[in-house]
Short mmCIF file of C-alpha atoms in Angstrom, two decimals:
data_model
loop_
_atom_site.label_atom_id
_atom_site.label_comp_id
_atom_site.label_asym_id
_atom_site.label_seq_id
_atom_site.Cartn_x
_atom_site.Cartn_y
_atom_site.Cartn_z
CA MET P 1 0.00 0.00 0.00
CA ALA P 2 2.86 2.32 0.79
CA LEU P 3 4.18 1.68 -2.72
CA ALA P 4 0.83 2.49 -4.23
CA PHE P 5 0.77 5.76 -2.37
CA THR P 6 4.20 6.82 -3.63
CA ALA P 7 2.71 7.11 -7.11
CA LEU P 8 -0.09 9.20 -5.72
CA ALA P 9 2.27 11.29 -3.64
CA SER P 10 4.47 12.02 -6.63
CA LEU P 11 1.45 13.20 -8.61
CA LEU P 12 0.51 15.42 -5.70
CA LEU P 13 4.04 16.81 -5.41
CA ILE P 14 4.20 17.58 -9.13
CA ALA P 15 0.82 19.28 -8.99
CA ILE P 16 1.73 21.36 -5.94
CA PHE P 17 5.06 22.38 -7.48
CA ILE P 18 3.61 23.44 -10.83
CA PHE P 19 0.75 25.32 -9.21
CA LYS P 20 3.00 27.02 -6.67
CA GLU P 21 5.21 28.38 -9.45
CA GLY P 22 2.51 29.06 -12.00
CA ILE P 23 -0.55 30.41 -10.18
CA PRO P 24 1.11 33.54 -8.68
CA PHE P 25 2.37 34.37 -12.16
CA ILE P 26 -1.08 34.10 -13.74
CA ALA P 27 -2.47 36.21 -10.91
CA ARG P 28 0.15 38.88 -11.50
CA VAL P 29 -0.02 39.07 -15.29
CA GLY P 30 -3.77 38.78 -15.30
CA PHE P 31 -5.96 36.00 -16.56
CA LYS P 32 -6.91 37.82 -19.72
CA ASP P 33 -3.41 38.96 -20.71
CA PHE P 34 -2.08 35.47 -20.21
CA LEU P 35 -4.76 33.30 -21.79
CA LEU P 36 -6.22 35.60 -24.43
CA SER P 37 -3.33 37.68 -25.72
CA SER P 38 -1.39 36.65 -28.83
CA ASP P 39 1.76 38.50 -27.90
CA TRP P 40 4.53 36.15 -26.68
CA ARG P 41 7.72 38.15 -26.20
CA PRO P 42 9.21 37.06 -22.88
CA GLN P 43 12.11 39.53 -23.09
CA ALA P 44 9.69 42.44 -23.42
CA GLY P 45 7.44 41.09 -20.67
CA HIS P 46 4.59 39.94 -22.90
CA PHE P 47 3.28 36.48 -22.13
CA GLY P 48 0.23 35.79 -24.27
CA ILE P 49 -0.35 32.10 -24.88
CA TYR P 50 -3.61 32.24 -26.84
CA PRO P 51 -2.06 31.10 -30.18
CA MET P 52 -0.44 28.16 -28.39
CA ILE P 53 -3.70 27.06 -26.75
CA VAL P 54 -5.40 27.22 -30.13
CA ALA P 55 -2.50 25.36 -31.75
CA SER P 56 -2.53 22.61 -29.12
CA LEU P 57 -6.27 22.11 -29.51
CA LEU P 58 -6.22 22.21 -33.32
CA VAL P 59 -3.28 19.82 -33.59
CA THR P 60 -4.99 17.45 -31.15
CA PHE P 61 -8.28 17.73 -33.02
CA GLY P 62 -6.49 17.10 -36.32
CA ALA P 63 -4.74 14.09 -34.83
CA MET P 64 -8.14 12.74 -33.81
CA LEU P 65 -9.50 13.24 -37.33
CA VAL P 66 -6.69 10.98 -38.50
CA GLY P 67 -6.42 8.60 -35.57
CA ALA P 68 -10.00 8.05 -34.41
CA PRO P 69 -11.56 6.67 -37.63
CA LEU P 70 -8.48 4.56 -38.33
CA GLY P 71 -8.28 3.30 -34.77
CA ILE P 72 -11.96 2.49 -34.39
CA ALA P 73 -12.11 0.85 -37.82
CA CYS P 74 -9.11 -1.23 -36.89
CA ALA P 75 -10.69 -2.26 -33.58
CA VAL P 76 -13.93 -3.25 -35.32
CA PHE P 77 -12.01 -5.25 -37.89
CA LEU P 78 -9.99 -7.05 -35.24
CA ASN P 79 -13.03 -7.85 -33.15
CA GLU P 80 -15.72 -8.66 -35.65
CA PHE P 81 -14.20 -9.68 -38.93
CA VAL P 82 -11.11 -11.77 -38.26
CA SER P 83 -10.55 -14.92 -36.29
CA LYS P 84 -9.04 -14.95 -32.81
CA PRO P 85 -5.57 -16.25 -33.76
CA VAL P 86 -5.12 -13.46 -36.32
CA THR P 87 -6.15 -10.86 -33.74
CA GLN P 88 -3.63 -12.30 -31.36
CA ILE P 89 -0.88 -11.58 -33.86
CA ILE P 90 -2.07 -8.18 -35.08
CA LYS P 91 -2.96 -6.61 -31.74
CA PRO P 92 0.45 -6.97 -30.08
CA THR P 93 2.02 -5.69 -33.28
CA ILE P 94 -0.07 -2.55 -33.12
CA GLU P 95 0.79 -2.15 -29.47
CA LEU P 96 4.44 -2.17 -30.50
CA LEU P 97 3.74 1.21 -32.11
CA ALA P 98 3.43 2.59 -28.59
CA GLY P 99 6.96 1.44 -27.87
CA ILE P 100 8.55 3.46 -30.67
CA PRO P 101 10.21 6.52 -29.11
CA SER P 102 8.51 9.77 -30.09
CA VAL P 103 11.78 11.16 -31.40
CA VAL P 104 11.65 8.49 -34.10
CA TYR P 105 8.15 9.55 -35.10
CA GLY P 106 9.41 13.13 -35.23
CA PHE P 107 12.36 12.14 -37.37
CA ILE P 108 10.10 10.37 -39.86
CA GLY P 109 7.95 13.49 -39.88
CA VAL P 110 10.92 15.71 -40.68
CA VAL P 111 12.52 13.60 -43.38
CA VAL P 112 9.45 12.01 -45.01
CA VAL P 113 6.13 13.70 -44.23
CA ALA P 114 7.19 17.36 -44.12
CA PRO P 115 9.02 17.37 -47.49
CA LEU P 116 6.03 15.56 -49.00
CA ILE P 117 3.62 18.21 -47.71
CA ARG P 118 5.95 20.97 -48.91
CA SER P 119 6.17 19.58 -52.43
CA GLN P 120 2.49 18.63 -52.73
CA PHE P 121 0.71 21.51 -51.01
CA GLY P 122 3.35 24.23 -50.57
CA GLY P 123 4.02 26.07 -47.34
CA PRO P 124 6.90 25.34 -45.03
CA GLY P 125 6.11 21.64 -44.66
CA LEU P 126 6.76 21.77 -40.93
CA SER P 127 3.15 22.49 -40.18
CA MET P 128 -0.03 21.78 -38.28
CA LEU P 129 -0.97 19.19 -40.92
CA CYS P 130 2.33 17.39 -40.47
CA ALA P 131 1.97 17.38 -36.68
CA ALA P 132 -1.63 16.12 -36.91
CA LEU P 133 -0.64 13.27 -39.24
CA ILE P 134 2.25 12.16 -37.05
CA LEU P 135 0.22 12.43 -33.84
CA GLY P 136 -2.69 10.66 -35.52
CA VAL P 137 -0.48 7.62 -35.96
CA MET P 138 1.01 7.96 -32.49
CA VAL P 139 -2.39 7.76 -30.78
CA LEU P 140 -3.44 4.64 -32.71
CA PRO P 141 -2.21 2.12 -30.10
CA THR P 142 -4.12 3.91 -27.33
CA ILE P 143 -7.35 4.08 -29.31
CA ILE P 144 -7.11 0.59 -30.79
CA SER P 145 -6.26 -1.28 -27.63
CA ILE P 146 -8.96 0.38 -25.54
CA SER P 147 -11.59 0.10 -28.30
CA THR P 148 -10.90 -3.60 -28.90
CA ASP P 149 -11.31 -4.26 -25.18
CA VAL P 150 -14.55 -2.32 -25.22
CA LEU P 151 -15.90 -4.18 -28.25
CA ALA P 152 -14.84 -7.53 -26.80
CA SER P 153 -16.88 -6.75 -23.69
CA VAL P 154 -20.08 -6.25 -25.71
CA PRO P 155 -22.13 -9.36 -24.85
CA ASN P 156 -22.28 -11.98 -27.57
CA ALA P 157 -26.06 -12.10 -27.24
CA TYR P 158 -26.21 -8.66 -28.91
CA ARG P 159 -24.35 -9.95 -31.98
CA GLU P 160 -26.41 -13.11 -32.16
CA GLY P 161 -29.63 -11.20 -31.62
CA ALA P 162 -28.88 -8.79 -34.43
CA LEU P 163 -27.89 -11.54 -36.82
CA ALA P 164 -30.96 -13.56 -35.88
CA LEU P 165 -33.14 -10.59 -36.74
CA GLY P 166 -31.72 -10.69 -40.24
CA ALA P 167 -29.15 -7.92 -39.98
CA THR P 168 -26.05 -8.29 -42.11
CA ARG P 169 -22.70 -8.40 -40.38
CA TRP P 170 -22.01 -4.76 -41.22
CA GLN P 171 -25.47 -3.70 -40.01
CA SER P 172 -24.97 -5.52 -36.74
CA VAL P 173 -21.64 -3.76 -36.30
CA HIS P 174 -22.71 -0.21 -36.86
CA MET P 175 -26.26 -0.42 -35.56
CA VAL P 176 -25.77 -2.63 -32.52
CA ILE P 177 -22.21 -3.27 -31.44
CA LEU P 178 -20.78 0.21 -31.95
CA LYS P 179 -23.85 1.66 -30.23
CA ALA P 180 -23.45 -0.69 -27.28
CA GLY P 181 -19.79 0.17 -26.93
CA ARG P 182 -20.20 3.86 -27.70
CA SER P 183 -19.24 5.25 -24.32
CA GLY P 184 -16.16 3.08 -24.13
CA ILE P 185 -15.09 4.15 -27.60
CA VAL P 186 -15.62 7.80 -26.69
CA ALA P 187 -13.40 7.20 -23.67
CA ALA P 188 -10.75 5.63 -25.92
CA VAL P 189 -10.76 8.66 -28.19
CA ILE P 190 -10.57 11.09 -25.26
CA LEU P 191 -7.63 9.22 -23.75
CA GLY P 192 -6.02 9.39 -27.18
CA MET P 193 -6.56 13.14 -27.12
CA GLY P 194 -4.82 13.34 -23.78
CA ARG P 195 -1.89 11.51 -25.29
CA ALA P 196 -1.82 13.82 -28.31
CA ILE P 197 -2.03 17.08 -26.40
CA GLY P 198 0.79 16.04 -24.08
CA GLU P 199 3.16 14.86 -26.80
CA THR P 200 6.21 17.10 -27.01
CA MET P 201 9.28 15.78 -28.79
CA ALA P 202 7.65 14.75 -32.04
CA VAL P 203 5.67 17.98 -32.16
CA ILE P 204 8.72 20.20 -31.65
CA MET P 205 10.35 18.46 -34.57
CA VAL P 206 7.48 18.66 -37.05
CA ALA P 207 5.25 21.62 -36.15
CA GLY P 208 7.66 24.45 -37.00
CA ASN P 209 7.07 26.17 -33.64
CA THR P 210 5.90 29.54 -34.94
CA VAL P 211 3.84 31.40 -32.36
CA GLN P 212 0.96 32.50 -34.56
CA LEU P 213 -2.71 31.85 -35.07
CA PRO P 214 -2.81 29.45 -38.01
CA HIS P 215 -4.85 30.41 -41.08
CA SER P 216 -4.54 27.06 -42.80
CA PRO P 217 -3.38 23.55 -41.91
CA LEU P 218 -0.18 24.33 -43.83
CA ASP P 219 0.89 27.05 -41.39
CA SER P 220 3.45 26.19 -38.80
CA VAL P 221 2.32 26.39 -35.18
CA CYS P 222 3.73 26.17 -31.68
CA THR P 223 1.96 24.03 -29.09
CA LEU P 224 1.99 24.55 -25.31
CA THR P 225 4.23 21.56 -24.66
CA ALA P 226 6.70 22.55 -27.39
CA LYS P 227 7.01 26.04 -25.90
CA ILE P 228 7.83 24.71 -22.44
CA ALA P 229 10.38 22.21 -23.70
CA MET P 230 12.15 24.65 -26.00
CA GLU P 231 12.51 27.55 -23.61
CA MET P 232 12.89 25.80 -20.27
CA GLY P 233 16.66 25.54 -20.61
CA SER P 234 17.33 29.22 -20.98
CA ALA P 235 14.40 30.81 -19.16
CA THR P 236 14.93 32.76 -15.96
CA GLY P 237 12.75 34.91 -13.71
CA ALA P 238 9.31 35.79 -15.02
CA HIS P 239 9.90 33.87 -18.23
CA ARG P 240 10.48 30.68 -16.25
CA GLN P 241 7.34 31.28 -14.18
CA ALA P 242 5.41 31.82 -17.40
CA LEU P 243 6.47 28.37 -18.58
CA PHE P 244 5.23 26.90 -15.30
CA ALA P 245 1.97 28.75 -15.83
CA ILE P 246 1.71 27.09 -19.25
CA GLY P 247 2.23 23.85 -17.35
CA VAL P 248 -0.75 24.71 -15.16
CA VAL P 249 -2.92 25.26 -18.24
CA LEU P 250 -1.81 21.95 -19.75
CA PHE P 251 -2.32 20.14 -16.46
CA LEU P 252 -5.89 21.40 -16.23
CA MET P 253 -6.60 20.54 -19.86
CA ILE P 254 -5.37 16.97 -19.46
CA MET P 255 -7.23 16.59 -16.14
CA MET P 256 -10.35 17.69 -17.97
CA PHE P 257 -9.83 15.14 -20.74
CA ASN P 258 -9.30 12.37 -18.23
CA ALA P 259 -12.35 13.37 -16.21
CA LEU P 260 -14.42 13.34 -19.41
CA ALA P 261 -13.11 9.89 -20.27
CA MET P 262 -13.94 8.64 -16.75
CA THR P 263 -17.51 9.90 -16.93
CA ALA P 264 -17.92 8.38 -20.38
CA ILE P 265 -16.78 5.00 -19.07
CA LYS P 266 -18.96 5.21 -15.96
CA LYS P 267 -22.02 6.11 -18.00
CA GLY P 268 -21.39 3.10 -20.18
CA PHE P 269 -21.32 0.72 -17.23
CA ALA P 270 -24.37 2.27 -15.67
CA ARG P 271 -26.38 1.56 -18.78
CA LYS P 272 -25.51 -2.12 -18.95
CA MET M 1 23.24 -15.31 -8.41
CA LEU M 2 22.69 -13.13 -5.37
CA SER M 3 26.37 -13.04 -4.55
CA ARG M 4 27.09 -11.95 -8.11
CA ILE M 5 24.69 -9.04 -7.79
CA GLY M 6 26.37 -8.19 -4.53
CA LEU M 7 29.74 -8.22 -6.26
CA VAL M 8 28.55 -5.85 -8.98
CA LEU M 9 26.97 -3.54 -6.43
CA GLY M 10 30.16 -3.61 -4.40
CA ALA M 11 32.19 -2.73 -7.46
CA CYS M 12 29.88 0.18 -8.27
CA LEU M 13 30.05 1.40 -4.70
CA SER M 14 33.83 1.29 -4.60
CA LEU M 15 33.92 3.20 -7.89
CA ILE M 16 31.72 5.89 -6.41
CA VAL M 17 33.85 6.06 -3.30
CA CYS M 18 37.02 6.35 -5.39
CA GLY M 19 35.32 9.05 -7.47
CA CYS M 20 34.55 11.05 -4.37
CA GLY M 21 38.01 10.49 -3.05
CA ARG M 22 39.40 12.55 -5.89
CA GLN M 23 37.62 15.62 -4.65
CA ALA M 24 40.10 15.98 -1.84
CA GLY M 25 41.62 19.08 -3.47
CA THR M 26 39.81 22.17 -4.72
CA SER M 27 36.69 21.63 -6.78
CA LEU M 28 35.43 23.99 -9.45
CA THR M 29 32.06 24.06 -11.19
CA VAL M 30 31.70 25.57 -14.64
CA ALA M 31 28.19 26.01 -16.08
CA GLY M 32 26.40 27.76 -18.93
CA SER M 33 26.51 28.00 -22.72
CA THR M 34 25.91 24.70 -24.46
CA ALA M 35 27.93 25.93 -27.44
CA PHE M 36 31.09 26.26 -25.35
CA GLN M 37 30.38 23.26 -23.10
CA PRO M 38 32.27 20.66 -25.18
CA PHE M 39 35.28 22.97 -25.33
CA ALA M 40 35.19 23.59 -21.60
CA GLU M 41 35.03 19.84 -20.98
CA LYS M 42 38.05 19.23 -23.17
CA LEU M 43 39.98 22.08 -21.54
CA ALA M 44 39.02 20.93 -18.05
CA GLU M 45 40.28 17.44 -18.83
CA GLN M 46 43.65 18.77 -19.97
CA PHE M 47 43.84 21.14 -17.02
CA MET M 48 43.07 18.39 -14.51
CA ALA M 49 45.79 16.19 -16.02
CA LYS M 50 48.26 18.90 -15.06
CA HIS M 51 46.69 19.82 -11.73
CA PRO M 52 45.54 16.59 -10.10
CA ASP M 53 44.52 18.48 -6.96
CA VAL M 54 41.81 20.43 -8.79
CA ASN M 55 38.53 18.81 -9.79
CA ILE M 56 36.44 20.59 -12.43
CA THR M 57 32.82 19.77 -13.20
CA VAL M 58 31.38 21.17 -16.44
CA GLN M 59 27.62 21.60 -16.88
CA GLY M 60 25.48 23.01 -19.70
CA GLY M 61 22.18 24.80 -19.26
CA GLY M 62 22.60 27.78 -21.56
CA SER M 63 24.09 31.25 -21.30
CA ALA M 64 21.32 32.61 -19.12
CA LEU M 65 21.84 29.83 -16.61
CA GLY M 66 25.59 30.43 -16.74
CA ILE M 67 25.13 34.04 -15.67
CA GLN M 68 22.60 33.09 -13.03
CA SER M 69 24.71 30.37 -11.44
CA ALA M 70 27.85 32.52 -11.43
CA ARG M 71 25.89 35.21 -9.60
CA SER M 72 24.35 32.86 -7.07
CA GLY M 73 27.63 31.02 -6.54
CA VAL M 74 26.24 27.65 -7.64
CA ALA M 75 29.08 27.66 -10.17
CA GLN M 76 32.40 29.40 -9.71
CA ILE M 77 32.62 30.08 -13.44
CA GLY M 78 29.71 30.84 -15.75
CA MET M 79 29.92 30.50 -19.54
CA ALA M 80 28.01 32.89 -21.80
CA ASP M 81 28.24 33.43 -25.54
CA LEU M 82 26.43 36.72 -25.91
CA VAL M 83 27.48 39.87 -27.71
CA GLU M 84 26.04 42.02 -25.00
CA LEU M 85 25.92 40.80 -21.43
CA PRO M 86 22.60 41.48 -19.74
CA PRO M 87 22.45 44.02 -16.88
CA GLU M 88 22.36 41.32 -14.20
CA ALA M 89 25.88 40.24 -15.30
CA ARG M 90 27.30 43.69 -14.49
CA GLU M 91 28.59 42.65 -11.08
CA LEU M 92 30.52 39.78 -12.62
CA LEU M 93 33.96 39.84 -14.14
CA GLY M 94 33.89 38.69 -17.77
CA VAL M 95 36.90 37.29 -19.60
CA THR M 96 36.69 36.68 -23.34
CA VAL M 97 38.19 33.24 -23.97
CA ALA M 98 37.11 32.53 -27.55
CA ARG M 99 35.11 33.88 -30.46
CA ASP M 100 32.52 32.28 -32.68
CA GLY M 101 31.24 33.38 -36.08
CA ILE M 102 27.54 33.21 -36.93
CA THR M 103 26.97 32.14 -40.53
CA ILE M 104 23.87 32.93 -42.57
CA ILE M 105 22.86 29.75 -44.37
CA VAL M 106 20.50 28.95 -47.24
CA ASN M 107 19.56 25.86 -49.20
CA PRO M 108 22.18 24.80 -51.78
CA ALA M 109 19.51 25.29 -54.47
CA ASN M 110 19.44 29.02 -53.72
CA THR M 111 21.23 31.00 -56.44
CA LEU M 112 22.19 33.95 -54.24
CA THR M 113 25.67 34.15 -52.75
CA ASP M 114 25.68 37.45 -50.93
CA LEU M 115 23.36 39.37 -48.61
CA SER M 116 23.99 42.75 -47.07
CA LEU M 117 23.33 43.33 -43.37
CA GLU M 118 20.43 45.53 -44.47
CA GLN M 119 18.91 42.69 -46.50
CA ILE M 120 19.43 40.22 -43.67
CA ARG M 121 17.61 42.57 -41.32
CA GLY M 122 14.76 42.92 -43.82
CA ILE M 123 14.47 39.18 -44.27
CA PHE M 124 14.47 38.28 -40.58
CA GLN M 125 12.04 41.07 -39.75
CA GLY M 126 9.63 39.81 -42.37
CA ALA M 127 9.83 42.97 -44.53
CA ILE M 128 11.40 41.02 -47.42
CA LYS M 129 8.99 38.22 -48.19
CA ASN M 130 10.18 37.02 -51.59
CA TRP M 131 13.64 36.03 -52.76
CA LYS M 132 13.22 38.12 -55.92
CA GLU M 133 13.30 41.30 -53.80
CA VAL M 134 16.97 40.58 -53.11
CA GLY M 135 17.78 39.33 -56.61
CA GLY M 136 16.84 35.66 -56.27
CA ALA M 137 14.15 33.43 -57.72
CA ASP M 138 10.44 34.20 -57.37
CA HIS M 139 9.94 32.10 -54.24
CA PRO M 140 8.67 33.05 -50.79
CA VAL M 141 11.33 33.50 -48.14
CA ARG M 142 11.10 31.06 -45.23
CA VAL M 143 12.84 32.36 -42.14
CA VAL M 144 14.20 29.81 -39.66
CA SER M 145 15.38 31.05 -36.27
CA ARG M 146 16.37 29.83 -32.82
CA GLU M 147 14.15 29.91 -29.73
CA ALA M 148 13.96 32.97 -27.48
CA GLY M 149 16.73 32.77 -24.90
CA SER M 150 19.24 31.16 -27.25
CA GLY M 151 22.65 32.82 -27.07
CA THR M 152 23.11 32.48 -30.81
CA ARG M 153 19.81 34.18 -31.50
CA SER M 154 20.33 37.06 -29.13
CA SER M 155 23.86 37.63 -30.50
CA PHE M 156 22.58 37.51 -34.06
CA GLU M 157 19.78 39.96 -33.35
CA THR M 158 22.07 42.34 -31.48
CA ILE M 159 24.68 42.45 -34.24
CA ILE M 160 22.18 42.86 -37.05
CA GLY M 161 20.55 45.54 -34.95
CA GLY M 162 17.19 45.61 -33.24
CA ILE M 163 15.41 42.79 -35.03
CA THR M 164 11.85 41.97 -34.14
CA LEU M 165 11.68 38.51 -35.60
CA ALA M 166 9.10 37.95 -38.33
CA LYS M 167 5.94 36.45 -36.83
CA ALA M 168 5.86 33.67 -39.39
CA ALA M 169 9.40 32.49 -38.66
CA ILE M 170 9.88 28.79 -38.00
CA ILE M 171 11.60 28.15 -34.68
CA GLN M 172 14.06 25.30 -34.14
CA ASP M 173 15.76 24.65 -30.84
CA SER M 174 19.32 23.73 -31.84
CA ASN M 175 22.00 24.46 -34.41
CA GLY M 176 21.57 20.95 -35.78
CA THR M 177 17.84 21.19 -36.45
CA ILE M 178 18.27 24.64 -38.04
CA ARG M 179 20.77 23.10 -40.44
CA GLU M 180 18.45 20.16 -41.15
CA THR M 181 15.46 22.42 -41.84
CA VAL M 182 17.42 24.68 -44.20
CA ALA M 183 18.96 21.68 -45.95
CA ASN M 184 15.48 20.28 -46.63
CA ASP M 185 13.72 23.46 -47.72
CA ARG M 186 14.55 25.22 -50.98
CA ASP M 187 13.29 28.60 -49.73
CA ALA M 188 14.65 28.60 -46.20
CA VAL M 189 17.21 30.92 -44.63
CA GLY M 190 18.72 30.52 -41.17
CA TYR M 191 21.86 31.09 -39.15
CA LEU M 192 24.16 28.90 -37.11
CA SER M 193 27.48 28.71 -35.34
CA HIS M 194 30.38 28.83 -37.79
CA GLY M 195 31.90 25.62 -36.43
CA LEU M 196 28.78 23.62 -37.33
CA LEU M 197 28.62 24.38 -41.06
CA ASN M 198 28.61 21.43 -43.44
CA ALA M 199 28.05 20.70 -47.11
CA LYS M 200 24.27 20.22 -46.78
CA VAL M 201 23.72 23.97 -46.56
CA LYS M 202 25.19 26.96 -48.37
CA ALA M 203 26.99 29.65 -46.39
CA MET M 204 26.19 33.22 -47.49
CA ARG M 205 28.65 36.05 -47.73
CA THR M 206 27.53 39.05 -45.74
CA ASP M 207 28.37 42.46 -47.18
CA GLY M 208 30.69 40.63 -49.57
CA VAL M 209 32.73 39.01 -46.82
CA GLU M 210 32.86 35.25 -46.55
CA CYS M 211 32.48 33.66 -43.11
CA THR M 212 35.91 32.08 -42.77
CA GLU M 213 38.35 31.93 -39.93
CA LYS M 214 40.65 34.37 -41.71
CA GLU M 215 37.96 37.00 -42.22
CA ILE M 216 36.74 36.64 -38.64
CA VAL M 217 40.25 37.06 -37.23
CA SER M 218 40.87 40.06 -39.50
CA GLY M 219 37.71 41.65 -38.11
CA ARG M 220 36.12 42.14 -41.54
CA TYR M 221 33.37 39.61 -40.91
CA LYS M 222 30.79 41.29 -38.73
CA LEU M 223 28.68 38.47 -37.33
CA VAL M 224 31.02 37.42 -34.55
CA ARG M 225 30.24 36.86 -30.90
CA PRO M 226 32.59 36.45 -27.98
CA VAL M 227 32.48 33.59 -25.50
CA PHE M 228 32.74 34.93 -21.95
CA LEU M 229 33.75 33.20 -18.77
CA LEU M 230 32.13 34.99 -15.87
CA VAL M 231 33.35 34.97 -12.29
CA GLN M 232 32.57 36.89 -9.15
CA PRO M 233 35.46 39.32 -8.72
CA PRO M 234 38.20 39.07 -7.79
CA LEU M 235 39.43 36.33 -10.07
CA ALA M 236 41.63 34.18 -7.85
CA GLY M 237 42.66 30.68 -6.84
CA ALA M 238 41.77 27.67 -8.93
CA ALA M 239 39.35 29.68 -11.08
CA LYS M 240 42.15 32.04 -12.04
CA ASP M 241 44.46 29.12 -12.83
CA PHE M 242 41.83 27.58 -15.09
CA VAL M 243 41.06 30.84 -16.91
CA ASP M 244 44.78 31.49 -17.34
CA TYR M 245 45.19 28.00 -18.73
CA ILE M 246 42.41 28.57 -21.28
CA LEU M 247 44.05 31.83 -22.36
CA SER M 248 47.49 30.18 -22.60
CA ASP M 249 48.81 29.14 -26.01
CA GLU M 250 47.96 25.53 -25.31
CA GLY M 251 44.38 26.31 -24.28
CA GLN M 252 43.77 28.60 -27.23
CA GLU M 253 45.17 26.01 -29.58
CA THR M 254 42.74 23.42 -28.22
CA ILE M 255 39.89 25.82 -28.86
CA GLN M 256 41.03 26.52 -32.40
CA ARG M 257 41.67 22.88 -33.26
CA ASN M 258 38.07 22.01 -32.32
CA GLY M 259 36.37 24.66 -34.44
CA LEU M 260 36.12 27.88 -32.43
CA LEU M 261 38.32 30.93 -32.86
CA PRO M 262 40.91 32.15 -30.37
CA ALA M 263 40.13 35.16 -28.21
CA LYS M 264 42.73 37.42 -29.81
#
């Protein structure tokens, strides 16, 4: 039990530390000037993180557009359309994706995806689109493994019932099974979002890190995590506190995602 | 099995103890600029070979951290590679131990070979948006810069003179990634430490002067920044010995052999 509590205690310590450094800063600069201003010039005393919040959310949303349909489709395929032994080979393989270091994803983004985007669509290549594509692939293991577990837990009687009523296999999947597992799948996607919004290394490498409000997916953007990681090493004084304050914002965002996922899961169980 | 683990642990422990044992003499901590860190490590190694009673630890962290830790006394010597030391470094004693050129780089596909300081300012401020405005092809200019707080960036901006970086500039957080980005993008322009140039990117002349060691030493090449070692005055004891060693012919030669330029 003591061991279990160390994990909890470390979470608590991290939270206290970030909040202790960050909250006084937000209070001093002002909520509005911190969250809603687009002017990030630490040397001149301007700490507006609005473009970075927007960038983080858009990149995450983009990653979900790529990752969620792919992930859910893959989970459905593994659960409903192939035999058990095949699933047992494919699923661990997909989970291997989670073991690839993010710097490798970033590297692939820089040398393969970004030049492709630059030559096909123009723009700098290192862009929101590139980040969303890379993150979309990175969240696949999270989404797939949770969704397959969810689909596997849908009672077999549902499948048999649907088929007995004359539904085709595809009809039974999208009308019955996906509906039954909806809350679990929503939770899978939200946890994937949490993963995407927190990703740092790969994003620094492929997003271009320009602090600006993007006008198109081809513009380069700077996310909250990228900002902290890039400037932590050289930041002092108010600048350093500002980075902690960004940490507070991220912390709250991820907490919110996790809480949403929890409620989604709970709702699902309540219905059954 | 267990006894083998014990043996390994014992070996590790004795190593640690031996390591500590060496600290019997004076110990010196040097921290700061990541650009000068490898040089400082090399110099410290050579210095310690001659003075076994002194133990020098070299840490990175960046120029800002170098200044901060020299002020607070966490490190006896801070390293900073800035053209202009910030006001908080005023109480410290700065010794120039080396110099480093900053080279403007473009993609090898770029036909231009020369940019004036005026043009460089225009490009990095975002006023010049197309290469044809400075005599190149009809392509948009893509500015690549370092992150705020980088010593290279602040030196670059100070020398060029009051740049407010273009809002659309791509930011990369190391010399290496700047080089990679420029090497991959036909329209990109960036800058990096002279010692880190390679064939993947094209070095620009500035105001007609090529960024070579000769031109930097002659003072004709303008984009040069000093590397400072900062100490709390007065400079004395082991810190003075180490600084003197770096400024000696042997120390300066080590610096030059590894890609930086001597102080004088």
